[in-house]
Every structure is written in C-alpha cells, then in structure tokens.
XYZ file of C-alpha atoms in Angstrom:
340
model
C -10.610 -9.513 -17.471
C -7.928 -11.621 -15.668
C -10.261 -12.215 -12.772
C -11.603 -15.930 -12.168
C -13.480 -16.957 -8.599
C -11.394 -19.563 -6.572
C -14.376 -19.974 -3.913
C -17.720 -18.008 -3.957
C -19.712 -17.682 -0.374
C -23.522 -17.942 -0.754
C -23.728 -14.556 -2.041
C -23.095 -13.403 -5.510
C -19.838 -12.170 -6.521
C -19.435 -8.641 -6.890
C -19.608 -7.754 -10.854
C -16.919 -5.642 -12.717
C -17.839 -2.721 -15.364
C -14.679 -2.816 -18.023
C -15.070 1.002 -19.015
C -12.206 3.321 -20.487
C -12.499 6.575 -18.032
C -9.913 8.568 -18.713
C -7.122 8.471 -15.663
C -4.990 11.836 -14.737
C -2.687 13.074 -11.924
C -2.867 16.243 -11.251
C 1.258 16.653 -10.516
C 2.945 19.511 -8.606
C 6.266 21.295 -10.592
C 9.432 20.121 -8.793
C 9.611 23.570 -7.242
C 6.592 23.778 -5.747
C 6.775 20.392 -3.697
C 4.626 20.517 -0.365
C 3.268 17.674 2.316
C 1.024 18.633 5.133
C 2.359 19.009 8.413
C -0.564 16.701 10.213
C -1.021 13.523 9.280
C -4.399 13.243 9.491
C -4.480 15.728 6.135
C -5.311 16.017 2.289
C -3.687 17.615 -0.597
C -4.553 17.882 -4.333
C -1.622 18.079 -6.247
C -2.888 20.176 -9.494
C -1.588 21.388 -12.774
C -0.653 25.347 -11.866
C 1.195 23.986 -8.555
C -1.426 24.731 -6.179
C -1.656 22.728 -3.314
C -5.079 22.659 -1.547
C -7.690 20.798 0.469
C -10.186 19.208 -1.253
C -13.202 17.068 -0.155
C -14.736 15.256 -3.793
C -11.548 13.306 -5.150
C -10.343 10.521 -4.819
C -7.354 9.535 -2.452
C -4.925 7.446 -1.797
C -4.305 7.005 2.150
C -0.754 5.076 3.337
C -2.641 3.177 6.389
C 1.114 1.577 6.990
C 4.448 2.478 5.813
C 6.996 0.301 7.912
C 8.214 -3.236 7.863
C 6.471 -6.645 9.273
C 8.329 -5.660 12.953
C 6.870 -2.328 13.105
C 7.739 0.553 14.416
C 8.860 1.124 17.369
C 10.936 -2.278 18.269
C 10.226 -3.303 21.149
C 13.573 -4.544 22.140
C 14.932 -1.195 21.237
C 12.846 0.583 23.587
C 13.125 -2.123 26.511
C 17.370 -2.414 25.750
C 18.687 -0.281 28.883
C 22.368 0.122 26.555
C 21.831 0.826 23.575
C 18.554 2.936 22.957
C 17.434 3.423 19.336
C 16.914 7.305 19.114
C 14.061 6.573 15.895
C 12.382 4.035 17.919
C 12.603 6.615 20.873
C 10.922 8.944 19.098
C 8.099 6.114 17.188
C 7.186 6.041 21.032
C 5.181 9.361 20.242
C 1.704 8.275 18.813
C 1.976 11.062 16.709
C 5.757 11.155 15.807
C 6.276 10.038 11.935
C 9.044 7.593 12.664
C 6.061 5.584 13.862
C 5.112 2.827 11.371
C 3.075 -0.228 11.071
C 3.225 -2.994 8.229
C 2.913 -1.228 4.927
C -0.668 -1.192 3.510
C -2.826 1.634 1.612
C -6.184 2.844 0.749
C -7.127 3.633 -2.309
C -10.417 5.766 -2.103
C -11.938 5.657 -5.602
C -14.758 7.981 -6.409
C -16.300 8.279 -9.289
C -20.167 9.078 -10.608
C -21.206 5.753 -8.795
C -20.069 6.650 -5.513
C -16.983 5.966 -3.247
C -15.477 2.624 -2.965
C -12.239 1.908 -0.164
C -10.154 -0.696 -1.830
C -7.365 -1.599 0.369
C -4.012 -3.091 -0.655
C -2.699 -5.665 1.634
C -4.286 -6.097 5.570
C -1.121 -7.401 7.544
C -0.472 -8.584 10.956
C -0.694 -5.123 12.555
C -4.077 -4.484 10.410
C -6.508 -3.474 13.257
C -4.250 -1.633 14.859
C -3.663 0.841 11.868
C -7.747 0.672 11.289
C -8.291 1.637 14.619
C -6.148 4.574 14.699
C -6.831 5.866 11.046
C -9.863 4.760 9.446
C -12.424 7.246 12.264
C -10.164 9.717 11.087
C -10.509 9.564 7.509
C -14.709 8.206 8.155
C -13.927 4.978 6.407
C -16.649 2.805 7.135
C -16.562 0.431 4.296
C -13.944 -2.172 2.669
C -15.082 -2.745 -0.673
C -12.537 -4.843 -1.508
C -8.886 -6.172 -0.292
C -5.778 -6.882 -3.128
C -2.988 -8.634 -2.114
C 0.500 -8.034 -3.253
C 2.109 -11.687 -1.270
C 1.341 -13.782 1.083
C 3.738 -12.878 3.825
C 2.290 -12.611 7.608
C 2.836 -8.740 6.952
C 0.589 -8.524 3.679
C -2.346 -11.612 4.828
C -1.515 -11.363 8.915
C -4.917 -9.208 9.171
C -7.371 -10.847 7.082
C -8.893 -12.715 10.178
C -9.633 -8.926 11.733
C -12.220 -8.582 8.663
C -14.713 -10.082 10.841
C -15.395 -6.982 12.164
C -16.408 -5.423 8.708
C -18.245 -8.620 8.033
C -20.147 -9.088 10.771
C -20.884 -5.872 11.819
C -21.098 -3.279 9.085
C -21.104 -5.451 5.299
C -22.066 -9.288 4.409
C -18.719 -10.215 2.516
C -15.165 -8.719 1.128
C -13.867 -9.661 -2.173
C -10.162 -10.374 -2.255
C -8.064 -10.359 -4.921
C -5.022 -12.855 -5.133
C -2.355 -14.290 -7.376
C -3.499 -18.469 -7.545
C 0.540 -19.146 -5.865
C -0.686 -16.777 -2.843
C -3.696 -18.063 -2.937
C -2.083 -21.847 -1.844
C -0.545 -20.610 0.880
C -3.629 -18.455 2.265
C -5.092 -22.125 2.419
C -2.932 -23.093 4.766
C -2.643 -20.250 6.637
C -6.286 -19.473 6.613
C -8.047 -22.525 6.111
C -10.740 -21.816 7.892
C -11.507 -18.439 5.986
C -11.090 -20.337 2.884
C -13.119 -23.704 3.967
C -15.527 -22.049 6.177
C -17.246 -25.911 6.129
C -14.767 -26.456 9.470
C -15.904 -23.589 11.535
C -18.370 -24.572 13.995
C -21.749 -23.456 13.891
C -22.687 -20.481 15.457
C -18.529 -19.100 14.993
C -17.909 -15.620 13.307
C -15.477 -15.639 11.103
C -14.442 -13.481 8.093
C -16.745 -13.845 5.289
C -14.595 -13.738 2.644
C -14.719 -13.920 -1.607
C -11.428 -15.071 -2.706
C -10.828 -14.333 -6.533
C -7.739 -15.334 -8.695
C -5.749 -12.209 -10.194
C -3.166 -13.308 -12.757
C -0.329 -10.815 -13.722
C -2.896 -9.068 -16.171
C -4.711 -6.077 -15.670
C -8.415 -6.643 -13.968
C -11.173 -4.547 -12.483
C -12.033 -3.347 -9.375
C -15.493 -1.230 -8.803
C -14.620 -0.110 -12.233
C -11.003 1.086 -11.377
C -8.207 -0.952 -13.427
C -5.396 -2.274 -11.647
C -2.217 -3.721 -14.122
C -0.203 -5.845 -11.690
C 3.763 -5.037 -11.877
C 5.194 -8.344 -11.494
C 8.831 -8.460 -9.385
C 11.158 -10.365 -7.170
C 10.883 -9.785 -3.197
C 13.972 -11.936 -2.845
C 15.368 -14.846 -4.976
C 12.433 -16.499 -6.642
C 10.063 -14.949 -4.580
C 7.171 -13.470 -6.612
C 5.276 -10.342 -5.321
C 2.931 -7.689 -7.312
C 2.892 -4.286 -7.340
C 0.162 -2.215 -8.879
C -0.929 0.100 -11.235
C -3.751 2.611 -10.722
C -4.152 5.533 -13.059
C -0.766 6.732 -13.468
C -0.224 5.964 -10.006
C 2.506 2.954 -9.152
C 2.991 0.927 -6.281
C 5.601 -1.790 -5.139
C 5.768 -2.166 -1.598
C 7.915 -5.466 -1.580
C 11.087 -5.344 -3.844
C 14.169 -6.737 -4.367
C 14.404 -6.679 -8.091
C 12.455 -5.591 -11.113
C 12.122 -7.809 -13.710
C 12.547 -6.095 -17.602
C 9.199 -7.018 -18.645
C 7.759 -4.787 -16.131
C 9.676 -1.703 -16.772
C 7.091 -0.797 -19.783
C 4.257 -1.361 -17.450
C 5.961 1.773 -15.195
C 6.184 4.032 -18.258
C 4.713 7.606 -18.010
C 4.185 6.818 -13.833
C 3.152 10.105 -12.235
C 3.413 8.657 -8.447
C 5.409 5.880 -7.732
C 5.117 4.727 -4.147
C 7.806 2.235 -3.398
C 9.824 -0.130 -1.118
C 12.569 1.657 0.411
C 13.763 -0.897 3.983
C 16.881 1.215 4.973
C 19.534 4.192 4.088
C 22.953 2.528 3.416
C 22.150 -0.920 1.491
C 19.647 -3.182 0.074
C 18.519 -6.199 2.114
C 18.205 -9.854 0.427
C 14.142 -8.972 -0.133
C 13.972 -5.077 -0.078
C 15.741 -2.568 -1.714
C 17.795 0.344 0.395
C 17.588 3.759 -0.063
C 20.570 4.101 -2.787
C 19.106 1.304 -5.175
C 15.725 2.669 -4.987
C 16.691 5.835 -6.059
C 18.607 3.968 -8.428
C 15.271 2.489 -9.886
C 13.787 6.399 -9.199
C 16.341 7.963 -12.028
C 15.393 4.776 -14.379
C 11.743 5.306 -14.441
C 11.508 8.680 -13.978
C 8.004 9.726 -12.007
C 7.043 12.952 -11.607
C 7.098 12.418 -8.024
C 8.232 9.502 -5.421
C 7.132 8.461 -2.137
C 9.179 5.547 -0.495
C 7.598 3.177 2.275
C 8.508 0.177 4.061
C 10.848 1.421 6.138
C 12.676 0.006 8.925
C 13.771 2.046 12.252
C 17.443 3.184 10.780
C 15.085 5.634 8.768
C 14.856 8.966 10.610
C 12.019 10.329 8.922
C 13.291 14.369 9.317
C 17.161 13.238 8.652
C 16.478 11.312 5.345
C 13.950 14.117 3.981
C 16.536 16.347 4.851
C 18.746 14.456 2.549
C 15.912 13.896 -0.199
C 15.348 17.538 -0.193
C 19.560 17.757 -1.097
C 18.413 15.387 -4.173
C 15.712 17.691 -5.300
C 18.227 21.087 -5.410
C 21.002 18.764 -7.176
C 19.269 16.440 -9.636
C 15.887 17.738 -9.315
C 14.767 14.291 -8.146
C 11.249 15.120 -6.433
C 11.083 12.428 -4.254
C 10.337 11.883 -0.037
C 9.194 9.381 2.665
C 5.505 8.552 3.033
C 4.175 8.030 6.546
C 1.361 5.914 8.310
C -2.078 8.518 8.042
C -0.668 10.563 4.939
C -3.458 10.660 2.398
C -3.191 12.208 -1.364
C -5.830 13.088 -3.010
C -5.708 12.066 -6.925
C -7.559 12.303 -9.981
C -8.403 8.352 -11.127
C-alpha cells in the first residue's frame, strides 16, 4: 500500500483493509442514454438499460464542475458592453451553466457502511457544501484526496474546520509528497498546528503521502493516473472501480494509458469548445483522448463560461448519432449512482 503518514495529530491514523471486492459499472447501451432533469437527482445506470432511482448504492456526486474563476464571472455580469449570455444565465442558482471549482464525492457503500470521500476541496469549497451537501444528507467527510496543489484543488481545506470541530475529530488527506511541499507553505498552520495559538480552531487535519501507486481508502482502491496540467506540471487523476477521473489535463503521459484500459466512466477536463489552453484540454482534444480510450460513457468537467451547457450537449448528442460517441457535460449537484 503506497500510503506513508507525513504528520499524524494525536489521534490514530485511520487503518486501511487491502481486500479484492469485485468492482462493476452497471453501463447504459449508447441508445438508451438518459440524465435527470433536476440536479439534485440519482440514476443507476444498469445492464438491460434501465434507468432508475435507487437509494442503497453507491454514488458519485460532481460537487463542482467549473474552473478556479467560477461560474458566473463577475466582470461579465458587472461589464455594461459586452454581457456574457452563459454567465447571464449562471446568474440563475439553479441554471446548469452555473459552476464552481471542480471537485466530487465519491459515496462508497459497502457491508461496513457509507463513507464520503471527497476529491479535491478548492477555494469555492464551502460554498458548493453549503448548497449541495443538505441536499444529498452528507454529514460526514471521511476522507479528502488531492489531485494538485493549485488554490482551486487545496483553496478549501481551511473550511474543514467546520467538519472538525463540529461534527468529526480529524480528516485524513491524501497527497502526492511534491503537493504536499507546497501545502506547507500554503497551509502551514494546518500542517504545524504547534503555531496556532491556544484556544484557535483550526482544521484538524491527517496528512498522508500517496505516491503514483494504487492505495486504499475505507477499503475502496484508488490507482492514481499520473499526467501533465501544463509543461512539467504534475497532477493525478484517479481510478475507482472502472470509474476514471482527470479533472486537470493538458497531456497524458503513455504510461498511463494502460491504467485507463477497460474505463466504464471517464469523467474528464474539458476548459472550452474551440481549443486547448496551455494547462487544460478543449473540447476537440478531449474528445480526441475520448475515441483513444474508449469508455463506455464520458462526462466532461472543468469548464469555463464559453461552455453553454444546452448548446454543447446539443452538439454531443450530434456525436452520439454519428460516431456513437456516448459522451456529455457533467454539472455542479449531478450525482450517479455506481456499483464499486
């Protein structure tokens, strides 16, 4: 297990069961695709197409799908000449153009019980908690992975205070040792909590070293999928199941293209619709990657405000009569329920 402690609090750190459960997606033929209209909504995608609610499975929940800005700019919707019709519409509270830094939930149960295992708590963090996690009755944050340590991926791990102080002793977080570095500069006083003065809250935190081999978390296995998020700029994406996400990506190196092999759900970074940026990829090279590695379904995220959420589907949905290419945008409050 590729999992060593970089700094323990008082309390004992949490212990990890290696076991070899079997991991499935239940997938959904090509024909038969089918997303909830609400957002606050789950579907189990199962082997005779049927699409249904379900209560007892596990899900995964997109608690952000847009870049470190957000959705709407603010300068779009204060600039008197030139108003931005997406970030017009992100206005709307409950309009899916509106987006906040790209995170999810994975929401593992198994015979133990439920565990919330969130992947990345950015700058916008509380804000997306607030709004989504009474909705879904999360209560708990078992545990926090980190794909990099940009403010929109790290930005929220001071709001864990809240969860710390009020409703669990600790969080374990899981970090690559180079993001690790910079979270002690960033976050020194969550990392040294020697320098807070007494009687200060802060968020009690249990920071553990991830390499770029698979580990365990509350007995679910995560592989990381090592690529570039701009020139030699290291960030992970991760494997669950048969499940596949890369939020941040400008490149993926060869090695990790067997790691992606037999991918049921890949959820990945998709910034805008006519070109890639120098640390994201656009619309045409992630489809690109899409036809390489060949899920059974793809959900893009990340997305800036040039991505009308209705006007790109539209186009996606073009892709799935052509090519059969089953693939669409996420949005902030979608949840899928999967078989882990």
């Amino acid at each position: 297990m590729a999992v060593t402690s970089i700094r323990l609090l008082p309390s004992s750190l949490t212990s990890f069961v290696q076991h070899r459960s079997p991991y499935s997606w239940r997938s959904l033929r090509p024909s038969s695709i089918s997303f909830p209209l609400s957002p606050i909504h789950s579907t189990t995608i199962s082997s005779n197409g049927i699409v249904g609610d379900v209560d007892d499975q596990s899900q995964v929940i997109f608690i952000g799908t847009g870049t470190s800005e957000g959705i709407p700019r603010v300068s779009c919707l204060t600039n008197p000449s030139n108003q931005c019709p997406v970030c017009l519409k992100a206005a709307n509270p409950s309009d899916k153009n509106r987006r906040l830094n790209t995170s999810i939930l994975v929401r593992h149960s198994n015979s133990k019980g439920t565990h919330n295992i969130l992947i990345d708590a950015g700058k916008f963090f509380y804000h997306s908690a607030l709004r989504w996690f009474p909705e879904f009755g999360i209560r708990t944050i078992d545990a926090v992975i980190i794909t990099h340590s940009h403010a929109d991926a790290i930005g929220g791990l001071d709001d864990l205070r809240d969860w710390t102080n009020n409703v669990q002793p600790s969080i374990p977080i899981y970090v690559a040792k180079r993001d690790f570095e910079v979270m002690k500069k960033t976050h020194y006083y969550l990392v040294d909590t020697s320098v807070v003065q007494p009687g200060a809250a802060v968020s009690a935190l249990q920071f553990n070293s991830i390499s770029e081999e698979p580990f365990f978390v509350h007995g679910l296995k995560f592989t990381p999928l090592p690529v570039w998020h701009g020139k030699g700029y290291r960030s992970l994406g991760f494997r669950f199941g048969n499940i596949c996400y890369i939020s941040d990506v400008s490149d993926i190196p060869e090695e990790t293209y067997p790691l992606l092999e037999g991918c049921e759900l890949l959820i990945m970074d998709a910034l805008r619709p006519d070109r890639s940026s120098a640390t994201h990829f656009g619309l045409p090279r992630a489809l690109e990657e899409v036809r390489k590695i060949q899920p059974k379904r793809t959900l893009f995220t990340g997305m800036m405000h040039l991505m009308d959420h209705e006007e790109v589907n539209g186009y996606l949905t073009k892709l799935m009569e052509s090519e059969g290419l089953d693939a669409q945008l996420s949005y902030d409050g979608l949840s899928v329920a999967v078989r882990l």
